[in-house]
Coordinates of C-alpha atoms and ligand atoms in Angstrom, one line a residue:
X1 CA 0.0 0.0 0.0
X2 CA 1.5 3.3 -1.0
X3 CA 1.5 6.4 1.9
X4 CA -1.5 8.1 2.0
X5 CA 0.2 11.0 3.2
X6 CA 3.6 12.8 4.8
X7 CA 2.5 12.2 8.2
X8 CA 1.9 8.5 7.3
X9 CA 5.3 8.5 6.0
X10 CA 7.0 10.1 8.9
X11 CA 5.4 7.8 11.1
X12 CA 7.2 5.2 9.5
X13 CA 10.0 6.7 9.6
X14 CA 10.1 7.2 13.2
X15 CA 9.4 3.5 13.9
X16 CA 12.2 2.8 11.7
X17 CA 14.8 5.0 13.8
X18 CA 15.0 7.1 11.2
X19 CA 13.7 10.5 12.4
X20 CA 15.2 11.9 15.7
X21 CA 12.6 14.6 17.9
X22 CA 14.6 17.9 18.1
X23 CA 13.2 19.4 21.2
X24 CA 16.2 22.2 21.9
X25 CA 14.9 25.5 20.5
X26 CA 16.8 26.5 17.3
X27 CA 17.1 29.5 15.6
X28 CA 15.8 29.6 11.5
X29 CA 19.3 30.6 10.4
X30 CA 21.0 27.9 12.5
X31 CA 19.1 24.8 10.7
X32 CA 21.6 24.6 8.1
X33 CA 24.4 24.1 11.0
X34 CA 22.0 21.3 12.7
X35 CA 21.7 19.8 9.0
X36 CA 25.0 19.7 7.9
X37 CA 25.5 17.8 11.4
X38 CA 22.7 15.4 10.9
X39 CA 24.2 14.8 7.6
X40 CA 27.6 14.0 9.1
X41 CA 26.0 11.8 11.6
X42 CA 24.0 9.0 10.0
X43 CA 21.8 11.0 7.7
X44 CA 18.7 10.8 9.9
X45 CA 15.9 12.6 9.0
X46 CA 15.0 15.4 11.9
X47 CA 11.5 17.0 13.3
X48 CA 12.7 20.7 15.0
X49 CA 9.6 21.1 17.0
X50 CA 10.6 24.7 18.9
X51 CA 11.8 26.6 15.9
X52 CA 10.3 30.1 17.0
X53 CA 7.1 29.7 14.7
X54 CA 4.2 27.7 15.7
X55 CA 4.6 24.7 13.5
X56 CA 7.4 22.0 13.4
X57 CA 9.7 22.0 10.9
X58 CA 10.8 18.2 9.7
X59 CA 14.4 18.2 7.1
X60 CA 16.1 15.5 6.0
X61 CA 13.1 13.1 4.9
X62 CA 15.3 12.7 1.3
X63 CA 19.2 12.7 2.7
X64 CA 19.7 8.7 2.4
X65 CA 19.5 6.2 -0.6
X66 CA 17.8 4.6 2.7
X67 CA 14.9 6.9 3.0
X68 CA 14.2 6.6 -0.6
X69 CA 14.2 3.0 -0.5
X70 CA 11.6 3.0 2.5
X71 CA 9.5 6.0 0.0
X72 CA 9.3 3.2 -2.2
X73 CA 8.9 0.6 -0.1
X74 CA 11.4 -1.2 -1.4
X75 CA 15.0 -2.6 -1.8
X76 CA 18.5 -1.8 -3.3
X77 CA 18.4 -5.1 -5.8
X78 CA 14.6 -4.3 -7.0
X79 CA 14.3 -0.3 -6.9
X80 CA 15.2 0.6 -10.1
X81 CA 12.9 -2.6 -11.8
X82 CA 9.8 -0.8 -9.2
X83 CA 10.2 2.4 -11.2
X84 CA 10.2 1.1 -14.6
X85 CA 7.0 -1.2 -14.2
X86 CA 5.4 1.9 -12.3
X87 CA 6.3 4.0 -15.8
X88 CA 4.9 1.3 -17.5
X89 CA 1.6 1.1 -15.8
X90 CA 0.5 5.2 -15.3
X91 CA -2.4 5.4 -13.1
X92 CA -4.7 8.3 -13.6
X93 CA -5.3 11.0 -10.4
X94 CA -9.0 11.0 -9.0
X95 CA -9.7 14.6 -9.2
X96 CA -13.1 15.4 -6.4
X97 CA -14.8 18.5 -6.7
X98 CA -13.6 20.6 -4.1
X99 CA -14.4 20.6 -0.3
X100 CA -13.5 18.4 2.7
X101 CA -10.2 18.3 1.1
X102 CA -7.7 17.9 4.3
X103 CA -5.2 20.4 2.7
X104 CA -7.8 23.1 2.5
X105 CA -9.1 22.7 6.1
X106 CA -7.8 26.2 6.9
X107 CA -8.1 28.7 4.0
X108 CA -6.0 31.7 3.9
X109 CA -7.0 34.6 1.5
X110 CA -7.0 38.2 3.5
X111 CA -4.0 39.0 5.7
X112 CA -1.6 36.0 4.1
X113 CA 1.2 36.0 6.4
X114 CA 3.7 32.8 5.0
X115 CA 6.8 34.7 7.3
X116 CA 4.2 32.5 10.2
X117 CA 5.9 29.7 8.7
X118 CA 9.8 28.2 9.9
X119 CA 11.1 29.1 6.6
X120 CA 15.0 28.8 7.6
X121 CA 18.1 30.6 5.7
X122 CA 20.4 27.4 4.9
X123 CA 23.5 28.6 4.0
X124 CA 25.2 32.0 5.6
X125 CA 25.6 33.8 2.5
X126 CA 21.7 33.0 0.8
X127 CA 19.8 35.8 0.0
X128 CA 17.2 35.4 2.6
X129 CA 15.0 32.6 3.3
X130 CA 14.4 29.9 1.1
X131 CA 11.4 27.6 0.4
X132 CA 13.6 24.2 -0.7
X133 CA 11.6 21.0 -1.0
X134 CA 8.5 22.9 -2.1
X135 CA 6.7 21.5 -5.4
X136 CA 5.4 23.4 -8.0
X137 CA 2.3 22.8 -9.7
X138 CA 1.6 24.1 -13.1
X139 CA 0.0 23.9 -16.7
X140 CA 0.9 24.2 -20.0
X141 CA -1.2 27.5 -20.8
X142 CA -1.9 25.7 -24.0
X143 CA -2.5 22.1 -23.6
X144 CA -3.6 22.0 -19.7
X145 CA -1.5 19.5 -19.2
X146 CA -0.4 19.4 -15.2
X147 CA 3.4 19.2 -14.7
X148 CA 5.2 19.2 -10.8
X149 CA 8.8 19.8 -10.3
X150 CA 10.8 21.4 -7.1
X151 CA 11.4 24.7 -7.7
X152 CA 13.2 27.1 -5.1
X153 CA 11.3 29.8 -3.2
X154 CA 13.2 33.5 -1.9
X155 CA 10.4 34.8 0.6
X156 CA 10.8 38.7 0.2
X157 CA 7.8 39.8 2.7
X158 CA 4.5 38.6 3.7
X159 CA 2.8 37.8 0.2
X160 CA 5.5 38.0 -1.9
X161 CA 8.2 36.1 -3.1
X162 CA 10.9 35.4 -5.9
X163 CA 11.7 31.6 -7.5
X164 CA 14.0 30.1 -9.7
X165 CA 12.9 28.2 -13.1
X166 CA 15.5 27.1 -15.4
X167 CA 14.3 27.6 -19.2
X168 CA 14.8 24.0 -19.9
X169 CA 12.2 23.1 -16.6
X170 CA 8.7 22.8 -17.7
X171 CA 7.9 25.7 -15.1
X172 CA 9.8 27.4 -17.1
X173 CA 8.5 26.5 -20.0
X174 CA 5.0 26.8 -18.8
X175 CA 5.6 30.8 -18.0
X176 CA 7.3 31.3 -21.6
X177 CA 4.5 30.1 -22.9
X178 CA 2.4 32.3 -20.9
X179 CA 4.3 35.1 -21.9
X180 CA 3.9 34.6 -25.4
X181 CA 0.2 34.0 -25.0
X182 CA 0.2 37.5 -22.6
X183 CA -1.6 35.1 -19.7
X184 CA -1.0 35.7 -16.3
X185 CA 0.4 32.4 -14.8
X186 CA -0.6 31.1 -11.7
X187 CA 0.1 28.0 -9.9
X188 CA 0.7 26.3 -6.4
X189 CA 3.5 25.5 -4.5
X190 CA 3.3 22.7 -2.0
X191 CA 4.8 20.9 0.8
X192 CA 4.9 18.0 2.8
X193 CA 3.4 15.0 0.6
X194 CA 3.6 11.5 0.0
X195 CA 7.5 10.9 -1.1
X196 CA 6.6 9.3 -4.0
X197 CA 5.5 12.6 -5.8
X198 CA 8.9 14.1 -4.5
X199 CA 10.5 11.6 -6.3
X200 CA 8.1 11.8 -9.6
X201 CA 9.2 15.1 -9.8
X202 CA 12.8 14.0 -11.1
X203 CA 11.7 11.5 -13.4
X204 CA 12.7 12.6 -16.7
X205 CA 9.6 12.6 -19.2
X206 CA 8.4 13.9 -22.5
X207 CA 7.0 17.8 -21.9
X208 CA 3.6 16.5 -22.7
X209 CA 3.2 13.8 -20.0
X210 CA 0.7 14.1 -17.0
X211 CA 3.2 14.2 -14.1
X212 CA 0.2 12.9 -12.0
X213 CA -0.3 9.7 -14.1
X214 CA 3.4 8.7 -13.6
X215 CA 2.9 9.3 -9.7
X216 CA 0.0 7.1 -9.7
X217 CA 1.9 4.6 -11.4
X218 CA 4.6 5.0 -9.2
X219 CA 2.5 4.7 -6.6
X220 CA 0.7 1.3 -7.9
X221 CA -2.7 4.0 -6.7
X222 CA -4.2 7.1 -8.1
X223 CA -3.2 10.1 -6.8
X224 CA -6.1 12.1 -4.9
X225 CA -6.3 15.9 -6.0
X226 CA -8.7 18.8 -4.9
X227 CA -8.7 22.0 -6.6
X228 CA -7.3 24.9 -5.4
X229 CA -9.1 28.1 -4.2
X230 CA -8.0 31.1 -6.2
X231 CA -6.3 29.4 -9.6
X232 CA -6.7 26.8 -12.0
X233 CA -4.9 23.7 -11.4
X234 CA -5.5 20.7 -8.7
X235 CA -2.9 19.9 -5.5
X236 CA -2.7 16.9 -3.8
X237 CA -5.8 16.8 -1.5
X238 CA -2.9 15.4 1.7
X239 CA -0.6 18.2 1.3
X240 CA 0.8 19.7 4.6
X241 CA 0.8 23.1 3.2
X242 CA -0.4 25.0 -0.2
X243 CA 0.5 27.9 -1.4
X244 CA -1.1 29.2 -4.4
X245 CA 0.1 32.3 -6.6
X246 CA 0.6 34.6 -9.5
X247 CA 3.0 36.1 -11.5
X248 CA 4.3 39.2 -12.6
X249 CA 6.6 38.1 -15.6
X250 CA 7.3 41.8 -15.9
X251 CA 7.8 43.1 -12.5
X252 CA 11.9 41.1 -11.1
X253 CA 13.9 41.3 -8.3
X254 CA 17.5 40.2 -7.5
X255 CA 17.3 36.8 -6.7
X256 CA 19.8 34.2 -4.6
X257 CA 22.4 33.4 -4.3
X258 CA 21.7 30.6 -2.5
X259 CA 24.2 26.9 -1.4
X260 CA 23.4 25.0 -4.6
X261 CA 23.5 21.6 -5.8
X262 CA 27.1 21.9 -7.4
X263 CA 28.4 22.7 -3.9
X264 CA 29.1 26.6 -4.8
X265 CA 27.1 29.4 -4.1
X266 CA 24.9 30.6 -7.6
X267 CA 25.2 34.9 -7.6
X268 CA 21.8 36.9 -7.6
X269 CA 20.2 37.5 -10.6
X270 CA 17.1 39.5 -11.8
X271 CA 14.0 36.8 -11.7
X272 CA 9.9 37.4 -11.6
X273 CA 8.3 38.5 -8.8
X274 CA 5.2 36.6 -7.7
X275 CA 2.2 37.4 -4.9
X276 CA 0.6 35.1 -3.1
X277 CA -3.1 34.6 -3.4
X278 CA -4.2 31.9 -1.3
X279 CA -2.1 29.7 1.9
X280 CA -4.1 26.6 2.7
X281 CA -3.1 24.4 5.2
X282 CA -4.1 21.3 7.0
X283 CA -5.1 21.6 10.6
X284 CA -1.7 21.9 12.7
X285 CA 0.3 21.2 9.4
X286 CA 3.7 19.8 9.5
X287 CA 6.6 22.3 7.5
X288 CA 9.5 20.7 5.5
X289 CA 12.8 22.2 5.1
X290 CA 15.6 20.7 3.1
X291 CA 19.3 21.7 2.6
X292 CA 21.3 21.6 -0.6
X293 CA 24.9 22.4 -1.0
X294 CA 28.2 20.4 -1.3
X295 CA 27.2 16.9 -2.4
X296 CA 25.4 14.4 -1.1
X297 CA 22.6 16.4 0.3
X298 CA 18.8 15.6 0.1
X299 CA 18.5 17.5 -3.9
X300 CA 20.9 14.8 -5.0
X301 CA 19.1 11.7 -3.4
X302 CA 15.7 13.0 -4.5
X303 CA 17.3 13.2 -8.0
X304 CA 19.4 9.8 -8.3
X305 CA 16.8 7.3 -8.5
X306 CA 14.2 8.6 -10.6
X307 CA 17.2 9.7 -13.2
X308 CA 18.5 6.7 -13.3
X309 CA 15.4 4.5 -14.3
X310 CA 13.9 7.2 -16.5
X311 CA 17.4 7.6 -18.6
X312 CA 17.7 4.2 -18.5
X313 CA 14.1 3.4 -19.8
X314 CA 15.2 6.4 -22.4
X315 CA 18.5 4.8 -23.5
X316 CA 17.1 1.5 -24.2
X317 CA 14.4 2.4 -26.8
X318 CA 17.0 3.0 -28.8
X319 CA 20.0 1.0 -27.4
X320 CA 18.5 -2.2 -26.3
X321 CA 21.9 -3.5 -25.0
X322 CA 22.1 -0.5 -22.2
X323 CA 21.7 -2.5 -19.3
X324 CA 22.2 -0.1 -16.1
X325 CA 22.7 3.4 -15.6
X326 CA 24.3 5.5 -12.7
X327 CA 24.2 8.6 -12.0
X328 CA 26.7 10.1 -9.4
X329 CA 25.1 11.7 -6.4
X330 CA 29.0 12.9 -5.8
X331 CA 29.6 14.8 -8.9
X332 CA 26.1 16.5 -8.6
X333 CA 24.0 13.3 -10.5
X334 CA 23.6 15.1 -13.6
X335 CA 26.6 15.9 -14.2
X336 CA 28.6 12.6 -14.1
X337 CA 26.6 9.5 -16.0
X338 CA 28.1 5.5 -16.5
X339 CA 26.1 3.9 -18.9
X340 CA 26.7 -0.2 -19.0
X341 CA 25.9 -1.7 -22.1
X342 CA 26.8 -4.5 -24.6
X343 CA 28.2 -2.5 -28.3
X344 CA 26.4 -4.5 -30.9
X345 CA 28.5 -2.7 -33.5
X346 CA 32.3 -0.5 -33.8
X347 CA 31.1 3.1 -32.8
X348 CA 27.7 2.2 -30.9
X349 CA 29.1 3.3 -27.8
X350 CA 29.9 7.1 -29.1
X351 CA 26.2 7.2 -30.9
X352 CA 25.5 6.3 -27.2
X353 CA 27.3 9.2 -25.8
X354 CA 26.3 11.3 -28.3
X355 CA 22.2 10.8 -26.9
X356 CA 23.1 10.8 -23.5
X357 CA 24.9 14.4 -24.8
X358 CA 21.7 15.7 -26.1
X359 CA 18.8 14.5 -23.8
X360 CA 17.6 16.5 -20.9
X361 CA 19.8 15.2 -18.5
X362 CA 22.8 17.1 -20.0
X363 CA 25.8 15.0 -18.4
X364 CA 29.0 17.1 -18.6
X365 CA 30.7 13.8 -18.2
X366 CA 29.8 10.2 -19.9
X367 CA 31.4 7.1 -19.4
X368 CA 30.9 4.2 -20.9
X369 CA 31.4 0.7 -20.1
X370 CA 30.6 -2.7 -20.8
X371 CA 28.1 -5.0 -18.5
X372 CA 30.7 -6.8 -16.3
X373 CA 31.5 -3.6 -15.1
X374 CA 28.9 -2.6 -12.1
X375 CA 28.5 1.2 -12.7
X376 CA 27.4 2.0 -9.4
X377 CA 31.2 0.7 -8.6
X378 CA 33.7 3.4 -8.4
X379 CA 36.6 1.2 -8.3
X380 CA 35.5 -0.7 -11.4
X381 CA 34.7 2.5 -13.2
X382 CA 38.3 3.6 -12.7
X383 CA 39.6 0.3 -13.7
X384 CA 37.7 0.0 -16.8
X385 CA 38.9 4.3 -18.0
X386 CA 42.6 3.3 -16.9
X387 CA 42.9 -0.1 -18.8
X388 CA 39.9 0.1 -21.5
X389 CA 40.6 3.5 -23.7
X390 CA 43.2 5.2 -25.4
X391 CA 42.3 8.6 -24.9
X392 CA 42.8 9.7 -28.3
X393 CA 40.8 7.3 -30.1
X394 CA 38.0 7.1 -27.0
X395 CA 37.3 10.4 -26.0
X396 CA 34.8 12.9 -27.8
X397 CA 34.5 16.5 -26.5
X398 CA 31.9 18.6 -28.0
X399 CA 31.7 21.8 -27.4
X400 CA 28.7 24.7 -27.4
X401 CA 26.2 22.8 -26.4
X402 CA 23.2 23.9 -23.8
X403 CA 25.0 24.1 -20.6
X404 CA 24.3 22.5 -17.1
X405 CA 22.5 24.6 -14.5
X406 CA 24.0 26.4 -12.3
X407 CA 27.7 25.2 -13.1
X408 CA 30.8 27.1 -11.9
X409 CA 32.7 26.8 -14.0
X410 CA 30.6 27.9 -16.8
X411 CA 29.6 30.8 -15.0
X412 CA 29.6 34.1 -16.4
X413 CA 27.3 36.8 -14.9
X414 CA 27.4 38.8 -18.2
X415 CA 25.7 35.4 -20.0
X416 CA 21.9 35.0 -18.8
X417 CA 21.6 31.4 -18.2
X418 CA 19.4 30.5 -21.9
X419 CA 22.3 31.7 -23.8
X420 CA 24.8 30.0 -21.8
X421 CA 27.0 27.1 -23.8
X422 CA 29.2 24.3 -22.9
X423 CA 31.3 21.5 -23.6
X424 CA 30.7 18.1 -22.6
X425 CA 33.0 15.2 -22.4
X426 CA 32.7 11.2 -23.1
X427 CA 34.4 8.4 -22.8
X428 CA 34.2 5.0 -24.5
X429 CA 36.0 2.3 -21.3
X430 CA 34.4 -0.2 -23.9
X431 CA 37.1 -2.6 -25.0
X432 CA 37.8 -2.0 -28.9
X433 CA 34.9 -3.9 -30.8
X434 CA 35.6 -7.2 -32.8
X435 CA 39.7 -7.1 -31.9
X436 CA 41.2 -9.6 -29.2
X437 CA 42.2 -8.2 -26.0
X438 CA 44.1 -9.5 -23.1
X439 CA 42.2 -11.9 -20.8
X440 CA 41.2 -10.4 -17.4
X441 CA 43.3 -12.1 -14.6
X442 CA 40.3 -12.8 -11.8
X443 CA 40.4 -16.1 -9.9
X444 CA 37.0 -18.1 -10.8
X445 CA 35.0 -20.0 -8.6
X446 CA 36.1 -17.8 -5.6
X447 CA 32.9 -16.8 -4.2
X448 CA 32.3 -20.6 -3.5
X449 CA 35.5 -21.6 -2.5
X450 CA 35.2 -22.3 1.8
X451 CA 37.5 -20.7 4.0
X452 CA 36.0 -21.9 7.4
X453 CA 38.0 -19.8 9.8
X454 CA 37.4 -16.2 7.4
X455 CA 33.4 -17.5 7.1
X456 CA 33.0 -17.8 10.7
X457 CA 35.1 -14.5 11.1
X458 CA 32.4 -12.8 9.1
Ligands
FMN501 C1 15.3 20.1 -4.1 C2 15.4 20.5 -5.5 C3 15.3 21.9 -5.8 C4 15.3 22.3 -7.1 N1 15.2 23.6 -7.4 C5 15.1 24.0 -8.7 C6 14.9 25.4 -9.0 O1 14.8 26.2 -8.2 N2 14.8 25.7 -10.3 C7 14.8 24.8 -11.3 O2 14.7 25.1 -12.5 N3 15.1 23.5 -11.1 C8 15.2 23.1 -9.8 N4 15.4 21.8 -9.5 C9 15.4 20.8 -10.6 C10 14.1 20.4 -11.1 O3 13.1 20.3 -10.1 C11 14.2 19.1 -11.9 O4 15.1 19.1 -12.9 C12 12.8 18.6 -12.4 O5 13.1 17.5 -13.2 C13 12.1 19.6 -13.2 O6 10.8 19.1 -13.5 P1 9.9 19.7 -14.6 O7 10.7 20.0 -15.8 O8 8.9 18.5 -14.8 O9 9.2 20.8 -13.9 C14 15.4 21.3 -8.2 C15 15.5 20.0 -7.8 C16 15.5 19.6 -6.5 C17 15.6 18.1 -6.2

């Protein structure tokens, strides 16, 4: 049975020793300091309950390969296999006609106060405080179709705050579009819900797909929605906390910086403006903070799973001999792909590069290597680029092409961000198709081989 809800979820967490009661008061801007340490300390997911503001704040539901596996109620070995078949199999949401909804039991439309809220400032040097784990729910002004994706929230007073969507995100998409069509977009941000939309988020689909179908899927149930009170799109009728609003595509602000992903602070830059309209909330509603910054953080587990069985589903449409796919929480997860597969042909594992290159997932670096290599492996990656290429004949660089988000070393304030280009880098660790190559020296049969006094050790 899939969580009907973040409380449900937390609950389990809690009998599971994984979330630790915080009952020292803390101050908003110190959270990032009681983070980091959780982080160094186990990764255990923490419930702040005297935070200054009248509702508890719970982080770090998303900072193990752990938690995700109990979100998706599931193990290491069958994870990614749960995913696919969930893809497979969308289940539609079941959309009720408003009222009785849980997440509109208080409604919120004159004297909209979301400062009331622990809202912390992560890292020293962020602009102010940041909304983090909050989802965005939007449509495509054309089509209707509902998309939901974590996008970042600057709170700049009461009703009124900044975010930032990438061009490339269908947010961001979503408000060109709007511009073009000269329609003022609204949508809703929530917060705390069942993990498995958290995780839908990151799953890499066509722009056209109903994000809700592929949480239902993922779910194995259809996701419940309610409409919202003051624009046009549906939330999920469990959510902790909604937050629905407008925007001004023509009214920006400085924006950031803010602890990223990549580890490095992004600078400011001029982004839209938006007011609130509506804050609904369930009756005493639970908050959710979540810090990014130097990998591994929460952003990069919430990313790693879902990427990895949506590119891999991707890659083998086309490539059916792609056999796993890891993406590397270390290097950011985008940024650093292996791909496993079997070349069918001399240059299949470049034309495989080449797609990773160009899909949404934008690796800066590929690497590509054959199936007895375990890509999740570091030491076998390493073993496989030292002994399987010659860099001159296995290495492709290509240069100019749509850059990563929010990478350093790309960044140049006098670029906005659509116009910024990069190179990107891949490596064939494939062993040279159809020539002999020397045997590898490993000791069969070992695994069965009995060494009583080393078993019993063990
Ligand atoms: C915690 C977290 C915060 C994120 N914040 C942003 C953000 O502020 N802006 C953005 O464009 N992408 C952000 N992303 C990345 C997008 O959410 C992600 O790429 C997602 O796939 C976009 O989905 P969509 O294109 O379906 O909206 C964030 C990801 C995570 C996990």
């Amino acid at each position: 049975m899939p969580f009907h809800d973040f409380r449900q979820f937390l609950d389990v967490m809690r009998q599971q020793g994984e979330l630790v009661d915080i009952n020292q008061p803390i101050t908003l801007t110190d959270v990032g300091k009681a983070l980091k340490h959780a982080y160094a300390k186990g990764r255990k997911a923490t419930r702040f309950n005297k935070n200054g503001t009248e509702f508890p704040l719970v982080c770090g539901v998303y900072s193990s390969r752990k938690h995700a596996l109990i979100a998706f109620e599931t193990d290491e070995k069958n994870v990614t296999q749960k995913v696919l078949d969930g893809l497979n199999n969308p289940i539609k949401p079941k959309i009720s006609n408003g009222g009785g909804a849980p997440c509109q039991e208080v409604v919120i439309t004159d004297d909209i106060d979301i400062r009331r809220f622990p809202i912390p400032t992560y890292s020293p040097k962020d602009g102010g405080p940041y909304i983090t784990p909050g989802i965005v729910v939007s449509k495509d002004p054309e089509t209707g179709v509902p998309d939901i994706g974590h996008y970042r929230f600057l709170i700049l007073d009461k009703d009124t705050v900044s975010f930032s969507a990438q061009p490339f995100h269908r947010f961001g998409k979503n408000l060109t579009k709007c511009q073009q069509m000269g329609v003022t977009p609204k949508a809703a941000l929530i917060i705390g819900v069942d993990p498995i939309l958290a995780y839908t988020c990151q799953v890499q689909v066509p722009d056209q797909t109903n994000d809700w179908e592929v949480a239902g899927g993922l779910r194995g149930a259809p996701v419940e929605l309610t409409p919202c009170k003051t624009c046009d799109v549906e939330v999920p009728a469990t959510s902790e906390v909604v937050i629905e609003f407008e925007v001004d595509m023509n009214n920006t602000v400085m924006e950031g910086p803010l602890g990223e992903y990549t580890g490095y602070y992004t600078p400011a830059s001029l982004k839209p403006v938006a007011k609130i309209t509506a804050i609904t909330h369930r009756k005493q509603p639970i908050f959710q903070g979540l810090l990014t910054g130097k990998p591994v953080t929460e952003n990069h587990i919430l990313k790693q799973i879902p990427f990895e069985a949506s590119f891999l589903r991707a890659l083998k449409a086309q490539f059916p001999t792609v056999v796993d796919v890891s993406v590397r929480a270390s290097a950011g997860v985008s940024f650093f792909v292996v791909i496993a597969m079997k070349p069918r042909f001399k240059g299949e594992p470049r034309q495989v590069i080449l797609n990773a290159m160009s899909s949404n997932i934008r690796p800066k670096w590929t690497v590509i290597v054959e199936p007895d290599i375990d890509v999740h492996n570091s030491a076998e990656v390493e073993w496989a680029m030292a002994f399987r290429t010659q860099p001159q004949e296995d290495v492709i660089i290509v240069g100019d092409i749509p850059a990563g988000p929010s990478d350093p070393s790309i960044d140049d304030p006098k670029v906005a961000r659509p116009m910024r280009t990069a190179s990107a880098i891949g490596v064939d660790a494939t062993r040279p198709f159809g020539k002999p190559f020397s045997e590898v020296a490993d000791v069969p049969g070992w695994e069965d081989f009995e060494v009583p006094e080393l078993d019993a050790w063990r």
